[in-house]
Coordinates of C-alpha atoms in Angstrom, one line a residue:
M1 CA -0.6 -7.0 -26.9
N2 CA 1.7 -4.1 -27.4
G3 CA -1.1 -1.9 -28.7
A4 CA -3.5 -3.2 -26.0
A5 CA -0.9 -2.3 -23.2
F6 CA -0.5 1.2 -24.7
M7 CA -4.2 1.8 -24.7
F8 CA -4.6 0.4 -21.1
F9 CA -1.8 2.6 -19.6
G10 CA -2.8 5.6 -21.7
Y11 CA -6.5 5.5 -20.7
V12 CA -5.9 4.8 -17.0
S13 CA -3.3 7.5 -16.7
F14 CA -5.6 10.0 -18.4
R15 CA -8.4 9.2 -16.0
L16 CA -6.2 9.5 -12.9
L17 CA -4.6 12.8 -14.0
T18 CA -7.8 14.5 -15.0
H19 CA -9.8 13.3 -11.9
R20 CA -10.8 16.0 -9.5
P21 CA -10.1 16.2 -6.6
R22 CA -6.8 14.3 -7.1
S23 CA -4.6 13.2 -4.2
R24 CA -0.8 13.1 -4.2
I25 CA -0.7 9.3 -4.5
Q26 CA -3.2 9.4 -7.4
R27 CA -1.0 12.0 -9.2
I28 CA 2.1 9.9 -8.8
L29 CA 0.3 6.8 -9.9
G30 CA -1.1 8.7 -13.0
L31 CA 2.4 10.0 -13.9
T32 CA 3.9 6.6 -13.5
L33 CA 1.3 5.0 -15.8
A34 CA 1.7 7.8 -18.3
F35 CA 5.4 7.0 -18.5
W36 CA 4.6 3.3 -19.1
A37 CA 2.2 4.3 -21.8
L38 CA 5.1 6.2 -23.5
L39 CA 7.3 3.1 -23.3
E40 CA 4.6 1.1 -25.0
L41 CA 4.2 3.7 -27.7
K42 CA 8.0 3.6 -28.2
D43 CA 7.8 -0.2 -28.8
I44 CA 5.0 0.3 -31.4
L45 CA 7.2 2.7 -33.4
L46 CA 9.8 0.0 -33.6
Y47 CA 7.5 -2.0 -35.9
F48 CA 8.5 0.4 -38.7
P49 CA 11.5 -1.3 -40.4
S50 CA 13.2 2.1 -41.1
L51 CA 13.4 2.9 -37.4
K52 CA 14.5 -0.5 -36.2
T53 CA 18.3 -0.1 -36.2
E54 CA 20.5 -2.0 -33.8
R55 CA 21.8 1.2 -32.1
L56 CA 18.3 2.6 -31.7
V57 CA 16.9 -0.7 -30.3
N58 CA 19.8 -0.9 -27.8
S59 CA 19.4 2.7 -26.7
L60 CA 15.7 2.2 -26.1
L61 CA 16.4 -0.8 -23.9
F62 CA 18.3 1.5 -21.6
I63 CA 15.2 3.8 -21.5
D64 CA 13.0 0.7 -20.7
G65 CA 15.0 0.3 -17.5
W66 CA 13.7 3.6 -16.3
A67 CA 10.3 2.0 -15.8
V68 CA 11.8 0.2 -12.7
A69 CA 12.7 3.5 -11.2
A70 CA 9.2 4.9 -12.0
C71 CA 7.6 1.9 -10.3
S72 CA 9.9 2.3 -7.2
F73 CA 8.8 5.9 -6.8
Y74 CA 5.2 4.9 -6.6
L75 CA 5.9 2.1 -4.1
L76 CA 7.9 4.3 -1.9
E77 CA 5.2 7.0 -1.8
L78 CA 2.6 4.3 -1.1
T79 CA 4.4 2.8 1.9
A80 CA 6.1 6.0 3.2
P81 CA 3.7 8.8 2.4
G82 CA 5.4 12.2 2.0
W83 CA 8.9 10.9 2.1
L84 CA 9.5 11.3 -1.6
N85 CA 10.5 14.7 -3.0
W86 CA 12.2 15.9 -6.2
K87 CA 15.7 15.7 -4.7
K88 CA 15.2 12.0 -3.7
I89 CA 13.7 11.2 -7.1
F90 CA 16.8 12.7 -8.8
L91 CA 19.1 10.7 -6.5
L92 CA 17.2 7.4 -7.2
F93 CA 17.0 8.0 -10.9
S94 CA 20.5 9.3 -11.5
P95 CA 22.2 5.9 -11.9
Y96 CA 19.8 5.0 -14.7
L97 CA 20.5 8.3 -16.4
I98 CA 24.3 7.8 -16.1
F99 CA 24.1 4.3 -17.6
T100 CA 22.0 5.6 -20.5
I101 CA 24.3 8.6 -21.2
A102 CA 27.3 6.3 -21.0
Y103 CA 25.9 4.0 -23.7
L104 CA 24.7 6.8 -25.9
C105 CA 28.2 8.4 -25.9
T106 CA 30.1 5.2 -26.6
F107 CA 27.6 2.5 -27.9
Y108 CA 29.7 0.1 -26.0
A109 CA 27.7 -3.2 -25.8
P110 CA 29.4 -4.7 -22.8
I111 CA 27.7 -2.0 -20.7
F112 CA 24.5 -4.1 -20.9
P113 CA 25.3 -6.8 -18.4
F114 CA 26.3 -4.2 -15.8
Y115 CA 23.1 -2.3 -16.5
F116 CA 20.9 -5.3 -16.1
G117 CA 22.8 -6.4 -13.0
F118 CA 22.3 -2.9 -11.5
I119 CA 18.6 -3.1 -12.2
L120 CA 18.2 -6.5 -10.5
L121 CA 20.2 -5.2 -7.5
Y122 CA 18.2 -2.0 -7.4
S123 CA 14.9 -3.9 -7.5
A124 CA 16.0 -6.3 -4.7
V125 CA 17.0 -3.4 -2.5
I126 CA 13.7 -1.5 -3.2
V127 CA 11.7 -4.6 -2.5
L128 CA 13.4 -5.0 0.9
I129 CA 12.9 -1.3 1.7
V130 CA 9.3 -1.3 0.6
T131 CA 8.6 -4.5 2.6
F132 CA 10.1 -2.9 5.8
A133 CA 8.3 0.4 5.2
A134 CA 4.9 -1.4 4.5
R135 CA 5.1 -3.3 7.8
R136 CA 5.9 -0.2 9.7
Y137 CA 3.1 1.6 7.9
Q138 CA 0.7 -1.2 8.7
R139 CA 1.7 -1.0 12.4
Y140 CA 1.1 2.7 12.4
I141 CA -2.4 2.2 10.9
H142 CA -3.4 -0.5 13.3
N143 CA -2.1 1.5 16.3
N144 CA -4.1 4.6 15.3
Y145 CA -7.2 3.6 13.3
S146 CA -10.1 1.3 13.9
Y147 CA -10.5 0.7 10.1
S148 CA -8.3 -0.2 7.2
E149 CA -10.3 0.3 4.0
H150 CA -8.4 2.4 1.5
I151 CA -5.6 3.2 3.9
D152 CA -3.7 -0.1 4.4
V153 CA -1.2 -1.6 2.0
A154 CA -1.6 -5.3 2.8
W155 CA -2.6 -5.9 -0.8
L156 CA 1.0 -5.3 -1.9
K157 CA 1.8 -8.9 -1.1
K158 CA -0.4 -9.9 -4.0
A159 CA 1.5 -7.7 -6.4
T160 CA 5.0 -8.8 -5.4
L161 CA 4.9 -12.1 -7.3
I162 CA 3.5 -10.5 -10.5
L163 CA 6.2 -7.7 -10.2
A164 CA 9.0 -10.3 -10.0
I165 CA 7.5 -12.1 -13.1
C166 CA 7.3 -8.9 -15.0
L167 CA 10.9 -7.8 -14.2
L168 CA 12.4 -11.2 -15.0
T169 CA 10.5 -11.4 -18.2
W170 CA 11.7 -8.0 -19.3
V171 CA 15.4 -8.9 -18.5
Y172 CA 15.0 -12.2 -20.5
T173 CA 13.3 -10.6 -23.5
S174 CA 15.9 -7.8 -23.6
I175 CA 18.6 -10.4 -24.0
H176 CA 16.7 -12.9 -26.1
I177 CA 14.2 -11.0 -28.2
T178 CA 11.2 -13.2 -29.1
G179 CA 7.6 -12.6 -29.9
W180 CA 6.2 -14.9 -27.2
G181 CA 8.6 -13.4 -24.7
D182 CA 7.3 -9.9 -25.4
T183 CA 3.8 -11.1 -25.2
I184 CA 4.3 -12.5 -21.8
Y185 CA 6.0 -9.2 -20.7
Y186 CA 3.0 -7.1 -22.0
I187 CA 0.5 -9.4 -20.3
S188 CA 2.3 -9.5 -17.0
S189 CA 2.8 -5.7 -16.9
V190 CA -0.9 -5.1 -17.6
V191 CA -1.9 -7.6 -14.9
L192 CA 0.6 -6.1 -12.5
W193 CA -0.8 -2.6 -12.9
F194 CA -4.4 -3.7 -13.0
V195 CA -3.9 -5.2 -9.5
I196 CA -2.2 -2.1 -8.3
I197 CA -4.8 0.2 -9.8
H198 CA -7.7 -2.0 -8.4
Y199 CA -6.4 -1.6 -4.9
S200 CA -4.8 1.8 -4.9
A201 CA -6.8 4.1 -7.3
Y202 CA -8.8 5.3 -4.2
Q203 CA -5.9 4.9 -1.7
I204 CA -5.9 7.5 1.1
S205 CA -2.4 8.2 2.3
I206 CA -1.8 8.6 6.0
P207 CA 1.3 10.6 6.7
M208 CA 3.3 9.3 9.6
P209 CA 4.9 11.8 12.0
N210 CA 8.7 11.7 11.3
K211 CA 10.7 14.9 11.7
K212 CA 13.9 13.5 10.1
G213 CA 12.1 11.8 7.2
N214 CA 14.2 8.7 7.8
L215 CA 12.7 6.0 5.6
L216 CA 14.4 3.2 7.6
A217 CA 13.4 4.5 11.0
K218 CA 11.9 1.6 13.0
E219 CA 9.1 3.7 14.4
P220 CA 7.7 7.1 13.4
V221 CA 8.8 10.0 15.5
E222 CA 5.9 11.6 17.3
E223 CA 5.7 15.4 17.2
N224 CA 4.4 17.6 20.0
E225 CA 3.3 14.6 22.1
T226 CA 4.0 14.6 25.8
T227 CA 2.7 12.1 28.3
G228 CA 3.1 14.3 31.4
T229 CA 3.3 12.8 34.8
E230 CA 1.3 9.7 33.8
Q231 CA 4.3 8.3 31.9
E232 CA 6.4 8.4 35.1
N233 CA 3.9 6.1 36.8
G234 CA 5.3 3.1 34.9
S235 CA 2.8 0.3 34.3
Y236 CA -0.1 2.0 36.0
Y237 CA -2.5 3.8 33.6
A238 CA -4.8 6.1 35.5
F239 CA -7.4 6.3 32.7
R240 CA -8.2 2.6 32.3
E241 CA -11.4 2.8 34.2
E242 CA -12.5 5.9 32.3
L243 CA -11.7 4.1 29.0
L244 CA -14.0 1.1 30.0
K245 CA -16.7 3.5 31.1
V246 CA -16.6 5.6 28.0
M247 CA -16.7 2.6 25.7
E248 CA -19.6 1.1 27.7
E249 CA -21.7 4.3 27.9
Q250 CA -20.9 6.2 24.7
Q251 CA -20.3 3.1 22.5
L252 CA -17.5 4.9 20.6
Y253 CA -16.6 1.6 18.9
L254 CA -19.8 1.9 16.7
N255 CA -18.2 4.9 14.9
P256 CA -16.8 3.2 11.7
K257 CA -14.2 6.0 11.3
L258 CA -13.0 6.0 14.9
T259 CA -9.3 6.9 15.6
I260 CA -7.2 6.6 18.6
S261 CA -7.2 10.5 18.9
D262 CA -11.0 10.4 19.2
V263 CA -10.8 8.0 22.1
A264 CA -7.9 9.9 23.7
N265 CA -9.9 13.1 23.6
A266 CA -12.9 11.4 25.1
I267 CA -11.0 10.1 28.2
G268 CA -8.7 13.1 28.7
T269 CA -5.3 11.7 27.7
N270 CA -3.0 11.8 24.7
R271 CA -2.7 9.5 21.7
T272 CA 0.9 8.3 22.4
Y273 CA 0.1 7.3 25.9
L274 CA -3.1 5.5 25.0
S275 CA -1.3 3.6 22.2
S276 CA 1.3 2.6 24.8
Y277 CA -1.4 1.2 27.0
F278 CA -2.9 -0.9 24.2
N279 CA 0.5 -2.3 23.0
N280 CA 2.4 -2.7 26.3
K281 CA -0.3 -3.3 28.8
L282 CA -3.0 -5.1 26.8
N283 CA -0.7 -6.5 24.1
I284 CA -3.1 -5.6 21.4
T285 CA -3.3 -2.9 18.7
F286 CA -6.0 -0.2 18.8
Y287 CA -7.4 -1.7 15.6
D288 CA -7.9 -5.1 17.2
Y289 CA -9.1 -3.7 20.5
I290 CA -12.0 -1.7 18.8
N291 CA -12.9 -4.5 16.4
N292 CA -13.1 -7.0 19.3
L293 CA -15.5 -4.6 21.1
R294 CA -17.6 -4.4 17.9
I295 CA -17.8 -8.2 17.8
E296 CA -18.4 -8.8 21.5
K297 CA -20.8 -5.9 22.2
T298 CA -22.8 -5.9 19.0
G299 CA -21.9 -8.5 16.3
K300 CA -22.5 -11.6 18.4
Q301 CA -25.7 -10.2 19.9
L302 CA -27.2 -9.3 16.5
L303 CA -26.3 -12.8 15.2
A304 CA -28.1 -14.3 18.2
T305 CA -31.1 -11.9 18.2
Y306 CA -31.8 -11.9 14.5
P307 CA -30.8 -15.4 13.3
Y308 CA -33.1 -15.2 10.2
T309 CA -34.1 -11.6 9.6
M310 CA -30.8 -9.7 9.5
N311 CA -28.1 -10.6 6.9
I312 CA -24.3 -10.4 7.5
D313 CA -23.9 -7.1 5.6
E314 CA -26.4 -5.3 7.8
I315 CA -24.9 -6.8 11.0
A316 CA -21.4 -5.7 9.9
E317 CA -22.7 -2.2 9.3
R318 CA -24.5 -2.0 12.6
S319 CA -21.5 -3.3 14.5
G320 CA -19.4 -0.3 13.2
F321 CA -17.5 -2.0 10.4
N322 CA -16.9 -0.2 7.1
S323 CA -17.0 -3.5 5.1
T324 CA -18.3 -7.0 5.4
S325 CA -15.0 -8.5 4.5
T326 CA -13.3 -6.7 7.5
F327 CA -16.2 -7.9 9.7
R328 CA -15.6 -11.5 8.6
R329 CA -11.9 -11.4 9.2
A330 CA -12.3 -9.7 12.6
F331 CA -15.0 -12.2 13.6
F332 CA -12.9 -15.2 12.7
K333 CA -9.9 -13.8 14.5
N334 CA -12.1 -13.3 17.6
T335 CA -14.0 -16.5 17.7
G336 CA -12.2 -18.9 15.3
M337 CA -15.5 -19.2 13.3
T338 CA -17.1 -17.4 10.5
P339 CA -20.3 -15.4 11.3
L340 CA -22.4 -18.1 9.6
Q341 CA -20.7 -20.9 11.5
Y342 CA -21.2 -19.0 14.8
R343 CA -24.9 -18.4 14.0
K344 CA -25.4 -22.1 13.3
S345 CA -23.6 -23.0 16.6
I346 CA -25.9 -20.9 18.8
Q347 CA -29.0 -22.3 17.0
K348 CA -28.2 -25.9 18.0

């Protein structure tokens, strides 16, 4: 399992780092996996008896802890695109470096419990921050985009449990070294990164406007957005008739890559004010508003008009959806039924 994990991380990191064109998030993911490959290679070297001294093994355990920091860098970049820079990486990594240097200078074994305690605390804080940042990022996506394929991070929930198992297994096997414990750790780490790679290898990062770069800011700070005299009118939105007219006549909702900026330009207002209209007046996100139009104006009609000759994939595409899975989720949210259940209900 040690060798298999090394081959897995080495191969995937090579593919990501040599891929062209390569995005910032792919580069960070590739570097993170390359570091994990080096950790697995280090473990393979310890199978040579002449290298496996107590001091060397203990020293390498401190370096193993660096993997938690490397993982956190990727998660922070994923949920807060553009926030991470070299200065912040150094600040986040410096405690790990200090612990490692302190042990290498003293070989003082009681440092271990403090190091493991710090790692668990660091991990808990990072999970909380990433959870908050992911929710904020999701809100931003749903307020500005009519699609979510390759840009949302909802899949992170699936990786959280595996991450916890991987971390706890590593802590346990570092204290009680056993063959089966190491095997579980290697398997859990491969499964963890397989899930992450599956969902994020083609991830497209959407930078959020934020002048101060505050990771914990509740909402992104919009730049160069003014609402003019319209904002002073309170709850009255002068463009609402124009919005309905444009949607009816131009059928903008059929554009699978539609953004709120596209709609704002079409009706002569700005993005911030239009987003305020959806959230505060209609109590709905732009994402749900457009997907509801796709279902009501096209999806339901196609299901009724072509009950036998058009499959769900084609209906989803003609309705303006990028994927059938998104169409199914949006349809169920709108009607409380799956497309097939709806089709059967109207045939009775």
